[in-house]
Amino acid sequence: MGIAVSPQIHPQVAEFIDQPRKMLINGRWVNAASGKTFPTYNPATGEILAHVAEGDREDINQAVKAARNAFDNGPWRRMTASQRGRLIWKLADLLEQHTEEFGYIESLDNGKPLNIAKAADVPLAVDLFRYMAGWATKIEGNTIPLSVPYTPGAKYLAYTLREPVGVVGQIIPWNFPLLMAAWKLGPALATGCTVVLKPAEQTPLSALRLGDLIMEAGFPEGVVNIVPGYGETAGAALAAHPDVDKVAFTGSTEVGKLIVHAAAGNLKKVSLELGGKSPNVVFKDADLEIAIPGSASAIFFNHGQCCCAGSRLYVEKSVYDQVVEGVAEAARKIKVGSGLDPDTQMGPLVSEEQMNRVCGYLDAGLSEGAKAIAGGHKAGDRGYFVEPTVLVNTQEKMKVVQEEIFGPVVVAMPFTDPEEIIPRANNSDYGLAAAVWTRDIGKAHRMAEQLRAGTVWINCYNIFDAAMPFGGYKQSGWGREMGHDVLNLYTQTKAVCTRIA
Ligand code: NAI
Ligand code: MG
């Protein structure tokens, strides 16, 4: 297709993106019913990277039909839990063998540094599949002693079964394209569901390449269907589809609310992992040698495009200048550039739209009286780069303090005592994550109890593990992904009761 890519690109990736990518329906790679394709861009250059089949309602209908048939009639439901687990483990092995290639795909499609994609995104996805492979054989019900008062003398055997919810629609974002696919697919497959996955239109490539590995691993046809396309068309059709039993969504709170409405038609189950404006609280008794770089990485990791980014930095007054200047210094030193450059520490934002959104927030903050002591502008003359930015002179009521920016922009504010900081930290519609930096473990755990967030990090930030549940309080979402908690999202309980005497 004459696509502009850098000369050092991985040969298998070059081959993969050279042809328009198709969608995976019922075990076959097919074009969109409409024949349409859409472009995906290299955010480091703004040039077209690849063309991808554009799924719409008709393709979603076909994919849901395949998933429904695979769930109701296919070999998948007759497999043992051990066989399911082994398939997931095999997928993890295949993915691990292709770490280099997936690193390139993520870097090209999303913009993130290749080295980070290879060190974080791909291994975390591999580990998630392995963790979930282990759960396949450990999904158990209970036996329940009954004391039915109106049948004196009768005896019953009662137990529960944990059964898969059925056909699951999964809609994922662009910030961790492969990892979000793994977070969604892993538990769905471990529990025996079938899936229609819609990757984000900005970053569909790694999910499509994963589709190849899913087929290579030997999953029966129709168990995983992957339909790239836009949110308003393919995504909306999936969320509203009457034959879908559950929808799992990660993305903006705004679209999360649309998903809830769309799901109402057949009352499908809904789980949501949405936005955040997470407080990162540094006390004067913290080890500042770790708190300062930790607070910088809390916001700048993945260019701030993390739902759990530590985007509100609260620092106890007596160390405020030292910490905030330290974070600003770290921001100024970050090497911004193309993700394929081995020296790059921060790549471009994912899209022009996202760059403009973040720059809009910078303008709003500066015009409301905030001051940028690092960054504050778009960077470079091509591609979607924004400077790592630290805003000071910020007030709680400002837009930049209240709203999710989803870019490399932190707002810093001082506080005077722990009593004051809890209500301020909790003063948000969101409740995804929070962090506390202190050497006082009693204070740290009292804070952890009082912070209204699904994850609280103490003296660390952005630590993820397949075994640790993740999700939101308040408008940051419904349900928990990862850990054994996620199994609740993909199973439902059946009570079975037998009279035995
Ligand atoms: P978005 O919420 O529009 O997109 C996320 C996914 O939802 C994509 O796959 C998209 O195609 C799909 N989608 C969009 N509209 C839909 C609809 N009506 N029905 C069904 N699916 C739909 O997020 P977008 O526009 O990419 O980013 C906007 C803001 O959302 C960001 O600035 C950030 O604040 C937030 N966001 C949060 C994420 C998170 O991890 N919690 C991830 C991505 C974005
Ligand atoms: Mg959107």
Coordinates of C-alpha atoms and ligand atoms in Angstrom, one line a residue:
M1 CA 0.0 0.0 0.0
G2 CA 3.0 2.3 -0.1
I3 CA 2.8 2.9 3.6
A4 CA 5.3 5.3 5.2
V5 CA 7.2 3.4 7.9
S6 CA 10.6 3.8 9.4
P7 CA 13.4 1.8 7.7
Q8 CA 14.3 -0.1 10.9
I9 CA 10.8 -1.6 11.2
H10 CA 10.5 -5.2 12.2
P11 CA 10.1 -7.3 8.9
Q12 CA 7.1 -9.3 10.1
V13 CA 5.4 -6.1 11.2
A14 CA 6.1 -4.5 7.9
E15 CA 4.5 -7.5 6.2
F16 CA 1.6 -7.4 8.6
I17 CA 0.7 -3.8 7.9
D18 CA 1.4 -3.8 4.2
Q19 CA -2.0 -5.4 3.3
P20 CA -5.4 -4.1 4.6
R21 CA -6.2 -6.1 7.7
K22 CA -9.4 -8.0 7.8
M23 CA -11.7 -8.9 10.7
L24 CA -12.0 -12.2 12.5
I25 CA -15.4 -13.7 12.4
N26 CA -16.2 -17.4 13.0
G27 CA -12.5 -18.4 12.7
R28 CA -12.1 -16.7 9.3
W29 CA -10.5 -13.4 8.3
V30 CA -13.1 -11.5 6.3
N31 CA -13.6 -8.0 4.8
A32 CA -16.3 -5.7 6.2
A33 CA -19.8 -6.5 4.7
S34 CA -19.7 -2.9 3.3
G35 CA -16.3 -3.4 1.8
K36 CA -15.1 -0.3 3.7
T37 CA -11.8 0.2 5.4
F38 CA -10.4 2.9 7.7
P39 CA -6.9 4.2 8.2
T40 CA -4.9 3.9 11.3
Y41 CA -2.1 6.5 11.8
N42 CA 1.5 6.5 13.1
P43 CA 1.2 9.2 15.8
A44 CA 4.9 10.0 15.6
T45 CA 4.5 11.2 12.0
G46 CA 0.8 11.7 11.4
E47 CA 1.1 9.4 8.4
I48 CA -1.2 6.5 7.5
L49 CA 0.2 3.3 9.0
A50 CA -2.3 0.7 7.8
H51 CA -5.7 0.2 6.5
V52 CA -8.2 -1.9 8.4
A53 CA -11.6 -3.4 7.6
E54 CA -14.3 -1.1 9.0
G55 CA -16.8 -3.1 11.0
D56 CA -20.4 -1.8 11.3
R57 CA -23.7 -3.2 12.5
E58 CA -23.9 -5.9 9.9
D59 CA -20.4 -7.3 10.8
I60 CA -21.3 -7.1 14.5
N61 CA -24.4 -9.1 13.7
Q62 CA -22.3 -11.8 12.0
A63 CA -19.8 -11.8 14.8
V64 CA -22.5 -12.1 17.5
K65 CA -24.1 -14.9 15.5
A66 CA -20.8 -16.8 15.4
A67 CA -20.2 -16.2 19.1
R68 CA -23.7 -17.2 20.0
N69 CA -23.4 -20.4 18.0
A70 CA -20.0 -21.2 19.5
F71 CA -21.4 -20.7 23.0
D72 CA -24.7 -22.6 22.4
N73 CA -23.6 -25.4 20.1
G74 CA -19.9 -25.5 19.6
P75 CA -17.1 -27.7 21.1
W76 CA -16.0 -24.9 23.4
R77 CA -18.7 -25.6 26.0
R78 CA -18.0 -29.4 25.9
M79 CA -14.3 -28.9 26.6
T80 CA -13.0 -29.6 30.1
A81 CA -11.8 -26.7 32.2
S82 CA -8.3 -28.1 31.9
Q83 CA -8.5 -28.0 28.1
R84 CA -9.6 -24.4 28.2
G85 CA -6.8 -23.5 30.6
R86 CA -4.2 -25.2 28.3
L87 CA -5.4 -23.2 25.3
I88 CA -5.1 -20.0 27.2
W89 CA -1.6 -21.0 28.4
K90 CA -0.7 -21.8 24.8
L91 CA -1.8 -18.4 23.7
A92 CA 0.4 -16.9 26.4
D93 CA 3.4 -18.9 25.1
L94 CA 2.8 -17.8 21.5
L95 CA 2.4 -14.2 22.5
E96 CA 5.7 -14.3 24.5
Q97 CA 7.5 -15.8 21.5
H98 CA 6.3 -12.7 19.5
T99 CA 7.2 -10.1 22.1
E100 CA 9.5 -8.2 19.7
E101 CA 6.9 -8.1 17.0
F102 CA 4.0 -7.0 19.3
G103 CA 6.3 -4.3 20.8
Y104 CA 6.8 -2.9 17.3
I105 CA 3.1 -3.0 16.6
E106 CA 2.2 -1.2 19.8
S107 CA 4.9 1.4 19.3
L108 CA 3.9 2.1 15.8
D109 CA 0.1 2.2 16.3
N110 CA -0.1 3.8 19.7
G111 CA 3.2 5.8 19.8
K112 CA 4.6 4.4 23.0
P113 CA 8.3 3.7 23.2
L114 CA 9.2 0.3 21.8
N115 CA 11.3 -0.6 24.8
I116 CA 8.4 0.1 27.2
A117 CA 6.0 -1.9 25.1
K118 CA 8.4 -4.9 25.1
A119 CA 9.2 -4.5 28.9
A120 CA 5.7 -3.8 30.1
D121 CA 2.7 -4.1 27.7
V122 CA 3.6 -7.5 26.2
P123 CA 4.9 -9.3 29.3
L124 CA 1.9 -8.0 31.4
A125 CA -0.4 -9.4 28.7
V126 CA 1.4 -12.7 28.7
D127 CA 1.3 -12.9 32.5
L128 CA -2.4 -12.1 32.5
F129 CA -3.2 -15.0 30.2
R130 CA -1.1 -17.4 32.3
Y131 CA -2.8 -16.2 35.5
M132 CA -6.3 -16.7 33.9
A133 CA -5.3 -20.0 32.4
G134 CA -4.8 -21.2 36.0
W135 CA -8.3 -20.0 37.0
A136 CA -10.0 -22.1 34.4
T137 CA -9.9 -25.2 36.6
K138 CA -10.6 -23.4 39.9
I139 CA -14.1 -21.9 39.3
E140 CA -16.1 -23.6 42.0
G141 CA -19.6 -23.3 43.6
N142 CA -20.5 -24.0 47.2
T143 CA -22.6 -26.5 49.1
I144 CA -25.2 -24.8 51.3
P145 CA -26.9 -26.2 54.4
L146 CA -30.7 -25.6 54.2
S147 CA -33.1 -25.2 57.2
V148 CA -36.4 -24.7 55.3
P149 CA -38.9 -24.0 58.1
Y150 CA -42.1 -25.0 56.3
T151 CA -41.0 -28.6 55.4
P152 CA -40.1 -30.0 58.9
G153 CA -38.0 -33.2 58.7
A154 CA -37.2 -32.9 55.0
K155 CA -33.6 -32.9 53.9
Y156 CA -32.1 -31.2 50.9
L157 CA -28.8 -31.1 49.1
A158 CA -28.2 -27.6 47.8
Y159 CA -25.2 -26.4 45.8
T160 CA -24.3 -23.6 43.5
L161 CA -22.7 -23.7 40.0
R162 CA -20.7 -20.9 38.6
E163 CA -21.6 -20.8 34.9
P164 CA -20.3 -18.5 32.1
V165 CA -22.5 -15.5 31.4
G166 CA -22.5 -16.4 27.6
V167 CA -21.7 -14.1 24.7
V168 CA -19.7 -11.2 25.8
G169 CA -19.1 -7.9 23.9
Q170 CA -15.8 -6.2 24.8
I171 CA -15.0 -2.7 23.8
I172 CA -11.5 -1.5 24.6
P173 CA -9.5 1.8 24.4
W174 CA -6.2 2.7 22.7
N175 CA -3.9 3.5 25.7
F176 CA -2.7 -0.1 26.2
P177 CA -4.2 -1.8 23.1
L178 CA -2.8 -5.3 23.6
L179 CA -3.0 -5.3 27.4
M180 CA -6.6 -4.2 27.4
A181 CA -7.4 -7.0 25.0
A182 CA -5.7 -9.4 27.4
W183 CA -7.5 -8.1 30.5
K184 CA -10.8 -8.6 28.7
L185 CA -10.2 -11.9 26.8
G186 CA -8.3 -13.7 29.6
P187 CA -11.2 -14.0 32.1
A188 CA -13.8 -14.4 29.4
L189 CA -12.0 -17.5 28.1
A190 CA -11.1 -18.9 31.5
T191 CA -14.8 -18.9 32.4
G192 CA -15.9 -20.4 29.1
C193 CA -17.6 -17.4 27.6
T194 CA -17.4 -16.5 23.9
V195 CA -16.4 -13.0 22.7
V196 CA -16.9 -10.3 20.2
L197 CA -14.0 -7.8 20.8
K198 CA -14.0 -4.3 19.3
P199 CA -10.6 -2.7 19.5
A200 CA -10.2 1.1 19.5
E201 CA -10.3 2.7 16.0
Q202 CA -7.0 4.4 16.8
T203 CA -5.1 1.2 17.6
P204 CA -6.7 -2.0 16.1
L205 CA -3.5 -3.7 14.9
S206 CA -2.2 -5.6 18.0
A207 CA -5.7 -7.1 18.7
L208 CA -5.8 -8.3 15.0
R209 CA -2.4 -9.8 15.2
L210 CA -3.4 -11.5 18.5
G211 CA -6.4 -13.0 16.5
D212 CA -3.9 -14.9 14.4
L213 CA -2.3 -16.3 17.6
I214 CA -5.7 -17.2 19.0
M215 CA -6.4 -19.3 15.9
E216 CA -2.9 -20.8 16.0
A217 CA -3.4 -21.8 19.6
G218 CA -6.4 -23.8 18.6
F219 CA -9.4 -22.0 20.0
P220 CA -12.6 -23.3 18.2
E221 CA -14.0 -21.0 15.6
G222 CA -16.4 -18.4 16.8
V223 CA -15.1 -18.4 20.4
V224 CA -13.2 -15.1 19.8
N225 CA -14.3 -12.7 17.1
I226 CA -12.6 -9.4 16.5
V227 CA -14.3 -6.6 14.7
P228 CA -12.4 -3.3 14.3
G229 CA -14.5 -0.2 13.7
Y230 CA -15.6 3.1 15.1
G231 CA -17.3 3.5 18.5
E232 CA -20.5 5.2 17.3
T233 CA -21.1 2.4 14.7
A234 CA -19.6 -1.0 15.6
G235 CA -19.2 -0.2 19.3
A236 CA -22.8 1.0 19.7
A237 CA -24.2 -1.9 17.7
L238 CA -22.3 -4.4 20.0
A239 CA -23.4 -2.6 23.2
A240 CA -27.1 -2.7 22.1
H241 CA -27.2 -6.2 20.6
P242 CA -30.0 -8.3 22.0
D243 CA -28.1 -11.6 21.7
V244 CA -25.1 -10.3 23.7
D245 CA -25.3 -11.4 27.4
K246 CA -22.8 -9.0 28.8
V247 CA -20.8 -6.0 27.7
A248 CA -17.4 -5.0 29.2
F249 CA -16.2 -1.6 28.4
T250 CA -13.0 0.4 29.1
G251 CA -12.9 4.1 28.0
S252 CA -14.4 7.4 28.8
T253 CA -17.0 8.0 31.5
E254 CA -19.1 9.7 28.9
V255 CA -19.2 6.6 26.6
G256 CA -19.6 4.4 29.7
K257 CA -22.9 6.1 30.4
L258 CA -24.0 5.5 26.7
I259 CA -23.1 1.8 27.2
V260 CA -25.4 1.6 30.2
H261 CA -28.3 3.0 28.2
A262 CA -27.6 0.8 25.2
A263 CA -27.4 -2.3 27.5
A264 CA -30.9 -1.6 28.9
G265 CA -32.7 -3.1 25.9
N266 CA -32.0 -6.7 26.9
L267 CA -30.6 -5.8 30.4
K268 CA -27.3 -7.4 29.5
K269 CA -24.8 -7.4 32.3
V270 CA -22.4 -4.4 32.2
S271 CA -18.9 -3.9 33.6
L272 CA -17.1 -0.5 33.1
E273 CA -13.6 0.7 33.6
L274 CA -13.7 4.4 33.2
G275 CA -11.8 7.6 33.7
G276 CA -9.9 9.0 36.7
K277 CA -8.4 12.0 38.3
S278 CA -6.3 10.2 40.8
P279 CA -4.8 12.0 43.8
N280 CA -1.1 11.4 44.6
V281 CA -0.4 12.6 48.1
V282 CA 3.2 13.3 49.3
F283 CA 3.8 13.9 53.0
K284 CA 6.8 15.7 54.5
D285 CA 7.9 12.5 56.2
A286 CA 8.1 10.6 52.9
D287 CA 11.4 9.3 51.5
L288 CA 11.6 12.1 48.9
E289 CA 14.3 10.2 47.0
I290 CA 11.6 7.8 45.9
A291 CA 8.6 10.0 46.2
I292 CA 9.8 12.6 43.6
P293 CA 10.7 10.2 40.7
G294 CA 7.6 8.1 41.7
S295 CA 5.3 11.1 41.4
A296 CA 6.8 12.0 38.1
S297 CA 6.3 8.5 36.8
A298 CA 2.8 8.4 38.3
I299 CA 1.8 11.1 35.7
F300 CA 4.2 10.7 32.9
F301 CA 4.1 6.9 32.4
N302 CA 2.4 6.1 29.1
H303 CA 2.4 9.9 28.4
G304 CA -0.3 10.3 31.1
Q305 CA -2.7 8.3 29.0
C306 CA -3.5 6.0 31.9
C307 CA -7.0 5.9 33.5
C308 CA -5.2 5.7 36.9
A309 CA -2.6 8.4 36.2
G310 CA -1.5 10.4 39.3
S311 CA -2.8 13.6 37.9
R312 CA -3.5 15.6 41.1
L313 CA -0.3 16.0 43.0
Y314 CA -0.9 17.1 46.6
V315 CA 2.3 17.9 48.6
E316 CA 2.6 18.8 52.3
K317 CA 3.5 22.5 52.5
S318 CA 7.0 22.3 54.0
V319 CA 8.3 20.0 51.2
Y320 CA 6.0 21.4 48.4
D321 CA 8.7 23.5 46.6
Q322 CA 11.3 20.7 46.8
V323 CA 8.9 18.0 45.5
V324 CA 7.2 20.0 42.8
E325 CA 10.5 21.4 41.5
G326 CA 11.9 17.8 41.5
V327 CA 8.9 16.6 39.5
A328 CA 9.3 19.6 37.1
E329 CA 13.0 18.8 36.7
A330 CA 12.2 15.2 35.9
A331 CA 9.6 16.4 33.3
R332 CA 12.2 18.7 31.6
K333 CA 14.6 15.8 31.3
I334 CA 12.2 13.4 29.7
K335 CA 13.4 12.7 26.2
V336 CA 10.4 13.0 23.9
G337 CA 10.5 11.4 20.4
S338 CA 9.4 8.7 18.1
G339 CA 8.7 5.4 20.0
L340 CA 11.0 3.5 17.7
D341 CA 14.0 5.6 18.8
P342 CA 15.8 3.6 21.5
D343 CA 16.6 6.9 23.5
T344 CA 12.9 7.9 23.6
Q345 CA 11.3 8.1 27.0
M346 CA 8.0 9.5 25.9
G347 CA 6.4 9.2 22.6
P348 CA 3.6 11.1 20.9
L349 CA 0.0 11.1 22.2
V350 CA -2.2 8.6 20.3
S351 CA -4.0 10.9 17.9
E352 CA -4.4 14.4 16.7
E353 CA -7.8 14.6 18.5
Q354 CA -6.1 13.6 21.7
M355 CA -3.3 16.1 21.3
N356 CA -5.8 18.9 20.6
R357 CA -7.8 17.8 23.7
V358 CA -4.8 18.0 25.9
C359 CA -3.6 21.3 24.5
G360 CA -7.1 22.6 25.0
Y361 CA -6.8 21.8 28.7
L362 CA -3.4 23.5 28.9
D363 CA -5.0 26.7 27.4
A364 CA -7.9 26.5 29.8
G365 CA -5.6 26.0 32.8
L366 CA -3.2 28.8 31.9
S367 CA -6.1 31.2 31.2
E368 CA -7.7 30.4 34.6
G369 CA -4.4 31.4 36.3
A370 CA -2.3 28.2 36.4
K371 CA 1.4 28.5 35.6
A372 CA 3.5 25.9 33.8
I373 CA 6.8 25.4 35.5
A374 CA 7.7 22.6 33.0
G375 CA 6.3 22.1 29.5
G376 CA 2.9 23.7 28.7
H377 CA 2.9 23.3 25.0
K378 CA 2.6 21.1 22.0
A379 CA 6.1 19.8 21.0
G380 CA 7.7 19.2 17.6
D381 CA 6.4 20.3 14.2
R382 CA 4.9 17.0 13.1
G383 CA 3.3 14.1 15.0
Y384 CA 1.2 14.4 18.1
F385 CA 3.7 15.4 20.7
V386 CA 2.9 17.3 23.9
E387 CA 5.5 18.5 26.4
P388 CA 5.6 16.8 29.9
T389 CA 3.9 19.5 31.9
V390 CA 3.7 20.6 35.6
L391 CA 1.0 23.1 36.4
V392 CA 1.2 25.1 39.7
N393 CA -1.0 28.0 41.1
T394 CA -3.9 25.6 40.5
Q395 CA -7.2 25.7 42.5
E396 CA -9.6 22.9 43.3
K397 CA -12.4 24.4 41.2
M398 CA -10.3 24.7 38.0
K399 CA -11.2 22.6 35.0
V400 CA -7.7 21.2 34.9
V401 CA -8.0 20.0 38.5
Q402 CA -11.6 18.5 38.1
E403 CA -11.5 16.9 34.7
E404 CA -9.5 14.0 33.3
I405 CA -6.9 15.4 30.9
F406 CA -5.4 12.0 29.8
G407 CA -2.1 13.5 28.8
P408 CA 1.3 14.3 30.4
V409 CA -0.1 17.1 32.6
V410 CA 0.0 17.1 36.4
V411 CA -1.6 19.8 38.6
A412 CA 0.3 20.4 41.9
M413 CA -1.2 21.8 45.1
P414 CA 0.1 22.2 48.6
F415 CA -1.7 21.0 51.8
T416 CA -1.1 21.6 55.5
D417 CA -2.3 18.5 57.4
P418 CA -3.7 15.0 56.9
E419 CA -7.2 15.9 58.1
E420 CA -7.4 18.5 55.3
I421 CA -6.1 16.2 52.6
I422 CA -8.6 13.4 52.8
P423 CA -11.7 15.5 51.7
R424 CA -9.6 17.2 49.0
A425 CA -8.3 14.0 47.6
N426 CA -11.8 12.6 47.6
N427 CA -13.3 15.7 46.0
S428 CA -13.7 14.2 42.6
D429 CA -16.5 12.4 40.6
Y430 CA -13.9 9.7 40.0
G431 CA -12.4 7.1 42.3
L432 CA -10.0 4.9 40.3
A433 CA -6.7 5.1 42.1
A434 CA -4.8 7.1 44.7
A435 CA -1.3 7.1 46.2
V436 CA 0.3 8.1 49.5
W437 CA 4.0 8.6 50.1
T438 CA 5.0 8.6 53.8
R439 CA 7.3 6.7 56.2
D440 CA 4.5 6.5 58.8
I441 CA 2.8 3.2 58.2
G442 CA -0.1 3.9 60.5
K443 CA -0.9 7.1 58.6
A444 CA -0.5 5.3 55.3
H445 CA -3.0 2.7 56.1
R446 CA -5.5 5.1 57.7
M447 CA -5.3 7.1 54.5
A448 CA -5.8 3.9 52.5
E449 CA -9.0 3.2 54.4
Q450 CA -10.4 6.7 53.9
L451 CA -9.5 7.2 50.2
R452 CA -12.4 6.5 48.0
A453 CA -10.6 4.7 45.2
G454 CA -10.4 1.1 43.8
T455 CA -6.6 1.0 44.2
V456 CA -4.4 2.7 46.8
W457 CA -0.7 2.6 46.2
I458 CA 1.6 3.3 49.2
N459 CA 5.2 4.4 48.4
C460 CA 4.8 3.2 44.8
Y461 CA 2.6 4.0 41.8
N462 CA 1.3 2.2 38.7
I463 CA 2.1 -1.3 40.1
F464 CA -0.1 -3.8 38.3
D465 CA -0.4 -7.5 38.6
A466 CA -2.8 -10.0 37.1
A467 CA -3.5 -11.2 40.7
M468 CA -4.5 -7.7 42.0
P469 CA -8.0 -6.5 41.2
F470 CA -8.4 -3.1 39.5
G471 CA -11.5 -0.9 39.0
G472 CA -13.3 2.1 40.1
Y473 CA -15.3 3.7 42.9
K474 CA -17.8 6.4 42.0
Q475 CA -17.9 7.3 38.3
S476 CA -14.7 5.4 37.6
G477 CA -16.7 2.3 36.9
W478 CA -18.5 -0.9 37.8
G479 CA -16.8 -4.2 38.7
R480 CA -13.2 -5.2 39.1
E481 CA -10.9 -6.6 36.4
M482 CA -8.0 -9.0 37.2
G483 CA -7.5 -11.0 40.4
H484 CA -10.2 -13.5 41.3
D485 CA -12.7 -10.7 41.5
V486 CA -13.0 -10.6 37.7
L487 CA -14.4 -14.1 37.6
N488 CA -17.6 -12.6 39.1
L489 CA -18.0 -10.4 36.0
Y490 CA -17.9 -13.4 33.6
T491 CA -19.9 -16.0 35.6
Q492 CA -23.3 -16.2 37.1
T493 CA -24.5 -18.3 40.0
K494 CA -27.0 -21.1 39.6
A495 CA -28.6 -22.6 42.8
V496 CA -29.5 -26.3 42.5
C497 CA -31.7 -27.8 45.2
T498 CA -32.6 -31.5 45.6
R499 CA -34.9 -33.1 48.2
I500 CA -33.0 -36.2 49.5
A501 CA -35.2 -37.2 52.4
Ligands
NAI1 P1 -13.9 6.6 24.1 O1 -14.6 6.2 25.4 O2 -14.8 7.3 23.0 O3 -13.4 5.2 23.4 C1 -13.1 4.0 24.0 C2 -13.7 2.9 23.2 O4 -15.1 3.0 23.1 C3 -13.2 2.8 21.7 O5 -13.1 1.4 21.4 C4 -14.4 3.5 21.0 O6 -14.5 3.1 19.7 C5 -15.6 3.0 21.8 N1 -16.7 3.9 21.7 C6 -16.8 5.2 21.5 N2 -18.1 5.6 21.4 C7 -18.9 4.5 21.6 C8 -20.3 4.3 21.6 N3 -21.1 5.3 21.5 N4 -20.7 3.0 21.8 C9 -19.8 2.0 22.0 N5 -18.5 2.2 22.0 C10 -18.0 3.4 21.8 O7 -12.6 7.4 24.4 P2 -11.8 8.4 23.4 O8 -12.8 9.2 22.6 O9 -10.9 7.6 22.6 O10 -11.0 9.3 24.4 C11 -11.7 10.3 25.1 C12 -11.3 10.4 26.5 O11 -11.7 9.2 27.2 C13 -9.9 10.5 26.8 O12 -9.4 11.8 26.7 C14 -9.8 10.0 28.2 O13 -10.1 11.0 29.1 C15 -10.9 8.9 28.3 N6 -10.4 7.6 28.1 C16 -10.2 6.8 29.2 C17 -9.7 5.5 29.1 C18 -9.5 4.6 30.2 O14 -8.6 3.8 30.2 N7 -10.4 4.7 31.2 C19 -9.2 5.0 27.8 C20 -9.4 5.9 26.7 C21 -10.0 7.1 26.8
MG2 MG -14.7 9.1 21.9

